[in-house]
């Protein structure tokens, strides 16, 4: 499902990408949830739904607050800042 979501995202087929990302999110274990949420946030942002994208990135950030997952923390914080800046 992750690959299918990425496939559709690269083609800007947003609805199909979102649907596949939601399927991936339902199927991943706890360790895969942050990555699936980050991907979903990216898709939602691409669809122009900044509010949902922001909420999704914040949800992912809450999960990856451990000091060992700095890359995903940075990704979440960067995207949260970008969306907040874009929406004022």
mmCIF file of C-alpha atoms in Angstrom:
data_model
loop_
_atom_site.group_PDB
_atom_site.id
_atom_site.type_symbol
_atom_site.label_atom_id
_atom_site.label_comp_id
_atom_site.label_asym_id
_atom_site.label_seq_id
_atom_site.Cartn_x
_atom_site.Cartn_y
_atom_site.Cartn_z
ATOM 1 C CA UNK A 1 0.000 0.000 0.000
ATOM 2 C CA UNK A 2 2.867 2.354 0.745
ATOM 3 C CA UNK A 3 4.357 1.866 -2.698
ATOM 4 C CA UNK A 4 0.979 2.299 -4.334
ATOM 5 C CA UNK A 5 0.420 5.546 -2.416
ATOM 6 C CA UNK A 6 3.850 6.808 -3.485
ATOM 7 C CA UNK A 7 3.200 5.757 -7.085
ATOM 8 C CA UNK A 8 -0.009 7.791 -7.222
ATOM 9 C CA UNK A 9 1.550 10.719 -5.339
ATOM 10 C CA UNK A 10 4.330 11.085 -7.902
ATOM 11 C CA UNK A 11 1.634 11.288 -10.582
ATOM 12 C CA UNK A 12 -0.397 13.758 -8.497
ATOM 13 C CA UNK A 13 -3.314 11.334 -8.399
ATOM 14 C CA UNK A 14 -4.244 12.612 -4.972
ATOM 15 C CA UNK A 15 -7.442 10.688 -4.226
ATOM 16 C CA UNK A 16 -5.891 7.357 -5.169
ATOM 17 C CA UNK A 17 -2.749 8.207 -3.241
ATOM 18 C CA UNK A 18 -4.731 9.188 -0.119
ATOM 19 C CA UNK A 19 -6.813 6.002 -0.293
ATOM 20 C CA UNK A 20 -3.705 3.817 -0.565
ATOM 21 C CA UNK A 21 -2.028 5.718 2.289
ATOM 22 C CA UNK A 22 -5.075 5.173 4.481
ATOM 23 C CA UNK A 23 -4.931 1.445 3.686
ATOM 24 C CA UNK A 24 -1.234 1.416 4.594
ATOM 25 C CA UNK A 25 -1.933 3.234 7.849
ATOM 26 C CA UNK A 26 -4.533 0.651 8.825
ATOM 27 C CA UNK A 27 -2.146 -2.217 8.165
ATOM 28 C CA UNK A 28 1.201 -1.099 9.595
ATOM 29 C CA UNK A 29 2.372 -1.990 13.065
ATOM 30 C CA UNK A 30 3.223 0.680 15.625
ATOM 31 C CA UNK A 31 6.767 1.147 14.331
ATOM 32 C CA UNK A 32 5.463 1.908 10.834
ATOM 33 C CA UNK A 33 2.761 4.380 11.877
ATOM 34 C CA UNK A 34 4.948 7.514 11.911
ATOM 35 C CA UNK A 35 6.177 6.897 8.372
ATOM 36 C CA UNK A 36 2.673 6.204 7.125
ATOM 37 C CA UNK A 37 1.391 9.364 8.818
ATOM 38 C CA UNK A 38 4.211 11.455 7.337
ATOM 39 C CA UNK A 39 3.360 10.112 3.895
ATOM 40 C CA UNK A 40 -0.339 10.827 4.444
ATOM 41 C CA UNK A 41 0.486 14.352 5.593
ATOM 42 C CA UNK A 42 2.446 14.924 2.410
ATOM 43 C CA UNK A 43 -0.462 13.688 0.317
ATOM 44 C CA UNK A 44 -2.974 15.853 2.164
ATOM 45 C CA UNK A 45 -0.725 18.880 1.707
ATOM 46 C CA UNK A 46 -0.507 18.074 -2.004
ATOM 47 C CA UNK A 47 -4.290 17.965 -2.115
ATOM 48 C CA UNK A 48 -4.373 21.447 -0.588
ATOM 49 C CA UNK A 49 -5.829 20.298 2.731
ATOM 50 C CA UNK A 50 -3.355 22.126 4.963
ATOM 51 C CA UNK A 51 -5.449 21.746 8.101
ATOM 52 C CA UNK A 52 -5.612 17.949 7.876
ATOM 53 C CA UNK A 53 -1.988 17.738 6.750
ATOM 54 C CA UNK A 54 -0.905 19.764 9.779
ATOM 55 C CA UNK A 55 -2.945 17.569 12.142
ATOM 56 C CA UNK A 56 -1.462 14.441 10.556
ATOM 57 C CA UNK A 57 2.130 15.685 10.900
ATOM 58 C CA UNK A 58 1.431 16.634 14.522
ATOM 59 C CA UNK A 59 0.070 13.150 15.180
ATOM 60 C CA UNK A 60 3.209 11.616 13.676
ATOM 61 C CA UNK A 61 5.411 13.937 15.731
ATOM 62 C CA UNK A 62 3.722 12.850 18.956
ATOM 63 C CA UNK A 63 4.657 9.252 18.141
ATOM 64 C CA UNK A 64 8.313 9.939 17.235
ATOM 65 C CA UNK A 65 9.267 12.076 20.212
ATOM 66 C CA UNK A 66 11.857 9.540 21.362
ATOM 67 C CA UNK A 67 15.453 10.765 21.103
ATOM 68 C CA UNK A 68 16.385 7.906 18.790
ATOM 69 C CA UNK A 69 14.122 8.957 15.903
ATOM 70 C CA UNK A 70 15.627 12.328 15.081
ATOM 71 C CA UNK A 71 15.175 12.094 11.307
ATOM 72 C CA UNK A 72 11.422 11.609 11.488
ATOM 73 C CA UNK A 73 11.176 14.249 14.231
ATOM 74 C CA UNK A 74 12.932 16.710 11.943
ATOM 75 C CA UNK A 75 10.683 15.776 9.028
ATOM 76 C CA UNK A 76 7.548 16.343 11.101
ATOM 77 C CA UNK A 77 8.754 19.622 12.581
ATOM 78 C CA UNK A 78 9.903 20.937 9.188
ATOM 79 C CA UNK A 79 6.536 20.161 7.599
ATOM 80 C CA UNK A 80 4.586 21.547 10.571
ATOM 81 C CA UNK A 81 6.572 24.797 10.331
ATOM 82 C CA UNK A 82 6.120 24.964 6.556
ATOM 83 C CA UNK A 83 2.357 24.500 6.796
ATOM 84 C CA UNK A 84 1.985 26.973 9.654
ATOM 85 C CA UNK A 85 3.979 29.528 7.697
ATOM 86 C CA UNK A 86 1.899 28.948 4.572
ATOM 87 C CA UNK A 87 -1.413 29.254 6.410
ATOM 88 C CA UNK A 88 -0.393 32.242 8.516
#
